[in-house]
CSV table of C-alpha atoms in Angstrom, one decimal:
chain,number,residue,atom,x,y,z
A,1,MET,CA,-9.8,1.7,-21.4
A,2,THR,CA,-7.7,4.4,-23.1
A,3,PRO,CA,-4.8,2.9,-25.0
A,4,PRO,CA,-1.5,3.7,-23.3
A,5,HIS,CA,0.0,4.9,-26.6
A,6,SER,CA,-2.6,7.5,-27.2
A,7,TRP,CA,-2.3,11.3,-26.6
A,8,SER,CA,-5.0,11.2,-23.9
A,9,GLY,CA,-3.4,8.1,-22.3
A,10,GLY,CA,0.0,9.8,-22.1
A,11,ALA,CA,-1.5,13.0,-20.7
A,12,ALA,CA,-3.5,11.0,-18.1
A,13,GLN,CA,-0.4,9.2,-17.0
A,14,VAL,CA,1.5,12.4,-16.4
A,15,LEU,CA,-1.4,14.0,-14.5
A,16,GLY,CA,-1.8,10.9,-12.4
A,17,ALA,CA,2.0,10.9,-11.7
A,18,VAL,CA,2.5,14.6,-10.8
A,19,LEU,CA,-0.7,15.8,-9.3
A,20,GLY,CA,-1.3,15.1,-5.6
A,21,ALA,CA,-0.6,16.7,-2.3
A,22,GLY,CA,1.3,19.5,-4.1
A,23,ALA,CA,-2.0,20.8,-5.4
A,24,LEU,CA,-3.0,21.5,-1.8
A,25,LEU,CA,0.4,22.4,-0.3
A,26,LEU,CA,1.9,24.7,-3.0
A,27,PRO,CA,-1.1,27.1,-3.1
A,28,ALA,CA,-1.1,27.2,0.7
A,29,ALA,CA,2.6,27.8,0.9
A,30,LEU,CA,3.4,30.0,-2.1
A,31,ALA,CA,0.3,31.7,-3.6
A,32,PRO,CA,0.4,34.3,-5.0
A,33,GLN,CA,4.2,34.6,-4.9
A,34,PRO,CA,5.4,32.6,-7.9
A,35,GLY,CA,3.5,34.5,-10.6
A,36,PRO,CA,2.5,33.0,-13.9
A,37,TRP,CA,5.9,33.4,-15.6
A,38,THR,CA,7.8,31.4,-12.9
A,39,GLY,CA,5.5,28.4,-13.2
A,40,ALA,CA,5.6,28.6,-17.0
A,41,ALA,CA,9.4,28.7,-17.0
A,42,VAL,CA,9.6,25.6,-14.7
A,43,ALA,CA,7.2,23.7,-16.9
A,44,GLY,CA,9.1,24.8,-20.0
A,45,VAL,CA,12.4,23.5,-18.6
A,46,LEU,CA,10.7,20.2,-17.6
A,47,ALA,CA,9.3,19.8,-21.1
A,48,GLY,CA,12.8,20.3,-22.6
A,49,TRP,CA,14.2,17.8,-20.0
A,50,CYS,CA,11.4,15.4,-21.0
A,51,LEU,CA,12.4,15.6,-24.7
A,52,LEU,CA,16.1,14.9,-23.8
A,53,VAL,CA,15.2,11.8,-21.7
A,54,ALA,CA,12.8,10.6,-24.3
A,55,ALA,CA,15.5,10.8,-27.0
A,56,ALA,CA,17.6,8.5,-24.8
A,57,GLY,CA,14.9,5.9,-24.5
A,58,GLY,CA,12.7,7.2,-21.7
A,59,THR,CA,12.1,6.1,-18.2
A,60,ALA,CA,8.6,4.8,-18.4
A,61,ASP,CA,9.6,1.2,-19.1
A,62,SER,CA,12.6,0.6,-16.8
A,63,GLY,CA,12.2,3.3,-14.2
A,64,PRO,CA,14.5,6.3,-13.4
A,65,VAL,CA,16.9,4.4,-11.2
A,66,ALA,CA,17.4,1.7,-13.7
A,67,PHE,CA,17.8,4.3,-16.4
A,68,VAL,CA,20.7,5.9,-14.5
A,69,ARG,CA,22.2,2.5,-13.7
A,70,ASP,CA,22.2,1.4,-17.3
A,71,ARG,CA,24.1,4.5,-18.4
A,72,LEU,CA,26.2,5.7,-15.5
A,73,GLY,CA,26.7,2.6,-13.4
A,74,PRO,CA,25.7,1.3,-9.9
A,75,ARG,CA,27.1,4.2,-7.8
A,76,PRO,CA,25.1,7.0,-9.6
A,77,ALA,CA,22.1,4.7,-9.4
A,78,ARG,CA,22.6,4.4,-5.7
A,79,ALA,CA,22.8,8.1,-5.5
A,80,ALA,CA,19.5,8.4,-7.3
A,81,THR,CA,17.9,6.0,-4.7
A,82,ALA,CA,19.5,8.1,-1.9
A,83,LEU,CA,18.0,11.3,-3.4
A,84,TYR,CA,14.6,9.6,-3.4
A,85,PHE,CA,15.0,8.6,0.2
A,86,GLY,CA,16.4,11.8,1.5
A,87,GLY,CA,14.1,14.0,-0.5
A,88,PHE,CA,10.9,12.3,0.5
A,89,ALA,CA,12.0,11.7,4.1
A,90,THR,CA,12.6,15.5,4.5
A,91,GLY,CA,9.5,16.2,2.5
A,92,GLN,CA,7.2,14.6,5.0
A,93,ALA,CA,8.0,17.4,7.4
A,94,GLY,CA,6.4,19.8,5.0
A,95,VAL,CA,3.4,17.5,4.4
A,96,ALA,CA,2.9,17.1,8.1
A,97,LEU,CA,3.1,20.8,8.7
A,98,GLY,CA,0.7,21.5,5.9
A,99,ALA,CA,-1.8,19.1,7.5
A,100,ALA,CA,-1.4,20.8,10.8
A,101,GLU,CA,-1.9,24.3,9.3
A,102,PHE,CA,-4.9,23.2,7.4
A,103,ALA,CA,-6.5,21.7,10.5
A,104,LEU,CA,-5.7,24.7,12.7
A,105,GLY,CA,-6.2,27.5,10.1
A,106,ASP,CA,-3.0,29.1,11.4
A,107,SER,CA,0.7,28.7,11.6
A,108,GLY,CA,3.3,29.0,14.4
A,109,TRP,CA,4.5,26.8,17.2
A,110,ARG,CA,1.1,25.2,17.6
A,111,ALA,CA,1.2,24.0,14.0
A,112,TYR,CA,4.6,22.5,14.6
A,113,ALA,CA,3.4,20.7,17.7
A,114,VAL,CA,0.4,19.3,15.8
A,115,ALA,CA,2.6,18.4,12.8
A,116,ALA,CA,4.8,16.2,15.1
A,117,GLY,CA,1.6,14.3,16.1
A,118,VAL,CA,0.6,14.0,12.4
A,119,LEU,CA,4.0,12.6,11.5
A,120,CYS,CA,4.2,10.2,14.4
A,121,SER,CA,0.7,8.8,13.8
A,122,ALA,CA,1.4,8.4,10.0
A,123,ALA,CA,4.6,6.6,10.8
A,124,ALA,CA,2.9,4.3,13.3
A,125,TYR,CA,0.3,3.4,10.7
A,126,ALA,CA,3.0,2.8,8.0
A,127,TRP,CA,5.0,0.7,10.5
A,128,PHE,CA,2.1,-1.7,11.1
A,129,ALA,CA,0.4,-1.5,7.7
A,130,PRO,CA,2.9,-2.1,4.8
A,131,ARG,CA,0.2,-2.1,2.1
A,132,GLY,CA,-0.7,1.2,0.4
A,133,LEU,CA,-3.8,2.3,-1.3
A,134,SER,CA,-5.4,0.3,-4.1
A,135,PRO,CA,-5.4,1.9,-7.6
A,136,ALA,CA,-9.1,2.8,-7.1
A,137,GLY,CA,-8.2,4.3,-3.8
A,138,ARG,CA,-5.5,6.4,-5.4
A,139,ARG,CA,-7.8,7.7,-8.1
A,140,LEU,CA,-10.4,8.6,-5.5
A,141,ARG,CA,-7.9,10.4,-3.4
A,142,LEU,CA,-6.6,12.4,-6.4
A,143,ALA,CA,-10.1,13.4,-7.3
A,144,ALA,CA,-10.7,14.5,-3.7
A,145,VAL,CA,-7.4,16.5,-3.7
A,146,LEU,CA,-8.4,18.3,-7.0
A,147,ALA,CA,-11.9,19.0,-5.7
A,148,LEU,CA,-10.5,20.6,-2.5
A,149,ALA,CA,-7.9,22.6,-4.4
A,150,VAL,CA,-10.6,24.1,-6.7
A,151,ALA,CA,-12.8,24.7,-3.7
A,152,TRP,CA,-10.0,26.6,-1.9
A,153,ARG,CA,-9.4,28.6,-5.0
A,154,ALA,CA,-13.1,29.6,-5.2
A,155,LEU,CA,-13.0,30.5,-1.5
A,156,GLY,CA,-10.0,32.7,-2.0
A,157,GLY,CA,-7.2,30.6,-0.5
A,158,PRO,CA,-6.5,28.2,2.4
A,159,LEU,CA,-6.1,31.2,4.8
A,160,PRO,CA,-6.9,34.9,4.4
A,161,GLY,CA,-4.2,36.6,2.5
A,162,ALA,CA,-1.2,34.6,1.6
A,163,GLY,CA,-2.2,31.3,3.2
A,164,PRO,CA,-0.5,29.2,5.9
A,165,GLY,CA,3.0,30.5,6.8
A,166,GLY,CA,2.4,33.7,5.0
A,167,GLY,CA,4.8,35.8,7.0
A,168,ASP,CA,7.9,37.5,5.6
A,169,ARG,CA,8.4,35.4,2.4
A,170,ALA,CA,8.9,38.0,-0.4
A,171,GLY,CA,12.7,38.2,-0.1
A,172,TRP,CA,13.6,34.5,-0.4
A,173,ALA,CA,10.7,33.6,-2.6
A,174,ALA,CA,11.9,35.8,-5.4
A,175,LEU,CA,15.1,33.8,-5.5
A,176,LEU,CA,14.1,30.3,-4.6
A,177,VAL,CA,10.5,29.9,-5.6
A,178,ALA,CA,11.4,27.5,-8.4
A,179,VAL,CA,12.9,25.0,-6.0
A,180,PRO,CA,9.7,24.5,-3.8
A,181,LEU,CA,7.7,24.5,-7.1
A,182,LEU,CA,9.5,21.3,-8.1
A,183,PHE,CA,7.7,19.6,-5.1
A,184,GLY,CA,4.7,19.7,-7.4
A,185,TRP,CA,6.4,17.9,-10.3
A,186,VAL,CA,7.7,14.7,-8.5
A,187,GLY,CA,6.6,11.7,-10.5
A,188,LEU,CA,7.4,13.0,-14.0
A,189,GLU,CA,10.8,11.4,-13.8
A,190,GLY,CA,9.3,7.9,-14.1
A,191,ALA,CA,6.7,8.7,-16.8
A,192,VAL,CA,8.8,9.7,-19.8
A,193,PRO,CA,8.2,7.4,-22.8
A,194,ALA,CA,10.7,6.8,-25.6
A,195,ALA,CA,10.8,9.3,-28.4
A,196,ALA,CA,9.9,6.5,-30.8
A,197,ARG,CA,6.4,6.4,-29.2
A,198,ARG,CA,5.4,9.7,-30.7
A,199,ARG,CA,1.8,9.7,-29.6
A,200,ALA,CA,2.7,8.8,-26.1
A,201,LEU,CA,5.4,11.5,-26.0
A,202,GLY,CA,3.0,14.0,-27.3
A,203,GLY,CA,0.5,13.1,-24.6
A,204,THR,CA,3.3,13.5,-22.0
A,205,LEU,CA,4.0,17.0,-23.2
A,206,LEU,CA,0.3,17.7,-23.2
A,207,GLY,CA,0.1,16.4,-19.6
A,208,ILE,CA,2.9,18.8,-18.6
A,209,ALA,CA,1.1,21.7,-20.2
A,210,LEU,CA,-2.2,20.8,-18.4
A,211,ALA,CA,-0.5,20.4,-15.0
A,212,ALA,CA,1.3,23.7,-15.5
A,213,ALA,CA,-2.0,25.4,-16.4
A,214,LEU,CA,-3.7,24.0,-13.3
A,215,TYR,CA,-0.8,25.2,-11.0
A,216,ALA,CA,-1.0,28.6,-12.7
A,217,VAL,CA,-4.6,28.9,-11.7
A,218,LEU,CA,-4.2,27.6,-8.2
A,219,LEU,CA,-1.1,29.8,-7.5
A,220,GLY,CA,-2.6,32.9,-9.0
A,221,PRO,CA,-3.6,36.0,-6.9
A,222,PRO,CA,-7.0,35.7,-5.2
A,223,ARG,CA,-9.8,37.7,-6.6
A,224,ALA,CA,-10.7,40.7,-4.5
A,225,ALA,CA,-14.0,40.4,-2.6
A,226,ALA,CA,-15.9,43.1,-0.8
A,227,ALA,CA,-17.0,40.7,2.0
A,228,PRO,CA,-16.7,37.0,2.7
A,229,PRO,CA,-19.7,35.0,1.6
A,230,PRO,CA,-22.2,33.7,4.2
A,231,GLY,CA,-20.9,30.6,6.0
A,232,ALA,CA,-17.3,31.1,4.6
A,233,ALA,CA,-15.8,30.3,8.0
A,234,ALA,CA,-17.7,27.0,8.4
A,235,VAL,CA,-16.8,26.0,4.8
A,236,GLY,CA,-13.2,26.9,5.3
A,237,ALA,CA,-13.1,24.8,8.5
A,238,ALA,CA,-14.6,21.8,6.7
A,239,LEU,CA,-12.1,22.2,3.8
A,240,GLY,CA,-9.3,22.6,6.2
A,241,PHE,CA,-10.0,19.3,8.0
A,242,GLY,CA,-10.6,17.5,4.7
A,243,SER,CA,-7.3,18.8,3.4
A,244,ALA,CA,-5.5,17.9,6.6
A,245,ALA,CA,-6.8,14.3,6.4
A,246,LEU,CA,-5.7,13.9,2.8
A,247,CYS,CA,-2.2,15.3,3.7
A,248,TRP,CA,-2.0,12.7,6.5
A,249,THR,CA,-2.7,9.9,4.0
A,250,TYR,CA,0.0,11.2,1.7
A,251,CYS,CA,2.4,11.3,4.6
A,252,ARG,CA,1.6,7.7,5.4
A,253,THR,CA,2.0,6.3,1.9
A,254,ASN,CA,5.2,8.3,1.3
A,255,LEU,CA,6.7,6.9,4.5
A,256,GLN,CA,5.7,3.4,3.2
A,257,GLY,CA,7.4,4.0,-0.1
A,258,THR,CA,10.4,5.7,1.4
A,259,ALA,CA,11.0,2.6,3.5
A,260,THR,CA,11.3,0.6,0.2
A,261,ARG,CA,14.2,3.0,-0.8
A,262,TRP,CA,15.8,2.4,2.6
A,263,THR,CA,15.7,-1.3,2.0
A,264,GLU,CA,17.3,-0.9,-1.5
A,265,LEU,CA,20.0,1.3,0.1
A,266,THR,CA,20.9,-0.7,3.2
A,267,GLY,CA,19.4,-4.1,2.7
A,268,ARG,CA,17.6,-3.7,6.1
A,269,THR,CA,14.0,-4.1,7.0
A,270,ARG,CA,11.1,-2.0,5.8
A,271,ARG,CA,10.2,-1.0,9.4
A,272,GLY,CA,13.7,0.3,9.9
A,273,GLY,CA,13.1,2.5,6.8
A,274,VAL,CA,9.8,3.8,8.2
A,275,ALA,CA,11.5,4.7,11.5
A,276,ALA,CA,14.6,6.3,9.8
A,277,ALA,CA,12.4,8.4,7.5
A,278,ALA,CA,10.1,9.5,10.3
A,279,LEU,CA,13.1,10.5,12.5
A,280,ILE,CA,14.6,12.5,9.7
A,281,ALA,CA,11.3,14.3,9.1
A,282,LEU,CA,10.8,14.9,12.8
A,283,GLY,CA,14.3,16.4,13.0
A,284,VAL,CA,13.5,18.8,10.2
A,285,LEU,CA,10.3,19.8,12.0
A,286,VAL,CA,12.2,20.4,15.2
A,287,LEU,CA,14.8,22.5,13.3
A,288,GLY,CA,12.1,24.4,11.5
A,289,GLY,CA,10.2,25.2,14.6
A,290,ALA,CA,13.4,26.4,16.3
A,291,ALA,CA,14.3,28.6,13.3
A,292,HIS,CA,10.7,29.8,12.9
A,293,TRP,CA,10.5,28.5,9.3
A,294,ASP,CA,7.3,28.6,7.3
A,295,LEU,CA,6.0,25.8,5.1
A,296,PRO,CA,7.8,27.1,2.0
A,297,HIS,CA,11.1,26.7,3.7
A,298,LEU,CA,10.4,23.1,4.5
A,299,LEU,CA,9.6,22.4,0.8
A,300,ILE,CA,13.1,23.6,-0.3
A,301,GLY,CA,14.7,20.3,0.8
A,302,PRO,CA,12.5,18.0,-1.2
A,303,GLY,CA,12.5,20.5,-4.1
A,304,ALA,CA,16.3,20.5,-4.1
A,305,ALA,CA,16.4,16.7,-4.0
A,306,THR,CA,14.0,16.6,-7.0
A,307,ALA,CA,16.2,19.1,-8.9
A,308,ALA,CA,19.3,17.0,-8.2
A,309,LEU,CA,17.5,13.8,-9.3
A,310,TYR,CA,16.3,15.4,-12.6
A,311,ALA,CA,19.9,16.7,-13.2
A,312,LEU,CA,21.3,13.2,-12.6
A,313,ILE,CA,18.8,11.7,-15.1
A,314,ALA,CA,19.7,14.4,-17.6
A,315,VAL,CA,23.4,13.5,-17.3
A,316,ALA,CA,22.5,9.8,-17.8
A,317,ALA,CA,20.5,10.7,-20.9
A,318,VAL,CA,23.5,12.1,-22.7
A,319,ARG,CA,25.5,9.0,-22.1
A,320,ARG,CA,25.3,5.8,-24.0
A,321,PRO,CA,24.0,2.6,-22.3
A,322,ARG,CA,26.7,0.6,-20.6
A,323,PRO,CA,27.2,-3.0,-21.9
A,324,ARG,CA,25.2,-5.5,-19.9
A,325,PRO,CA,26.8,-8.9,-19.9
A,326,GLN,CA,23.8,-10.6,-18.2
A,327,GLU,CA,20.1,-10.3,-17.7
A,328,PRO,CA,19.1,-8.0,-14.8
A,329,THR,CA,18.0,-9.6,-11.6
A,330,ASP,CA,14.7,-9.1,-9.9
A,331,HIS,CA,16.3,-6.5,-7.7
A,332,ASP,CA,17.3,-4.5,-10.7
A,333,HIS,CA,13.6,-4.1,-11.6
A,334,SER,CA,12.5,-3.1,-8.1
A,335,ASP,CA,12.0,0.5,-9.2
A,336,ARG,CA,10.0,-0.1,-12.4
A,337,SER,CA,6.6,0.8,-11.0
A,338,ARG,CA,7.3,2.5,-7.7
A,339,VAL,CA,7.4,6.3,-8.0
A,340,LEU,CA,7.3,8.2,-4.8
A,341,GLU,CA,5.0,11.2,-4.3
A,342,GLY,CA,5.6,14.6,-3.0
A,343,ALA,CA,3.1,16.1,-5.0
A,344,ALA,CA,2.0,13.2,-6.5
A,345,ARG,CA,1.2,9.7,-6.7
A,346,PRO,CA,1.0,7.2,-3.9
A,347,ALA,CA,4.1,5.3,-3.0
A,348,GLY,CA,2.3,2.1,-1.9
């Protein structure tokens, strides 16, 4: 096994944290709108943010919520937990719509209707099955996601032209494209080592660079082709159903993990959290269908929550730790290993 303090170990930790459903959804939603410079700018800002947090001790050991609590107090820590819950609850609307558009090969009201079914079925599974995927299952799912993302890229994109929801997006995308892009970077907030662990920090920065390079390739403009290759329609349909199935599994595990944040916020049961998150996501779907939103619009909510969470952690990083008169309780460590996924890693 690769030592966790090595360069390769740090890079693998970042890639495992941030890569996930975003590798499928962002190219489907945004390509080729962002352009290489937008993605590079987002990655550069995140690398600077990572150095700031690392200088303050990092989040890899205690977790992002505990990091905020130790420096800003319980109320900001509660706000961080609320951002997790709200961002990932609304984000499941985008994941469900992405699954529907992959399955149908089209967008519109039919996709919203199917997305509601995707969301309800994922919530029902999360309600009755509290356990998430095993570590081996998570690695296998990530490998499948990356294989499908590369296959879509080779085929020219999830849909002809701009991909699912590829209507009139140029106006808002030029201004807000960085916000949906943050959907692909969820997970980094809990994977920053302390600056004293130089090799691990170097590996973390390497992982950011590798993830940025991958997204630059996936979000790039498709190559012009004179004619589709033989069997392209059948291959596209198979990739679509496979992508839809993977998006469904991410929706399920995200609802499971979001329920944990609900319990931390309210002290109520996990099942209540599953129901609350699913109802919020369903409400976003209903609103999006009525307003004729496309998939990129649904990613603005979770992207904005991610930006707010990263900003809160940055504010905590410039503050000194608060005095701690007693040892933390087990509840204080409840966020040590649970990093929710938008793009990214399984919550269960």
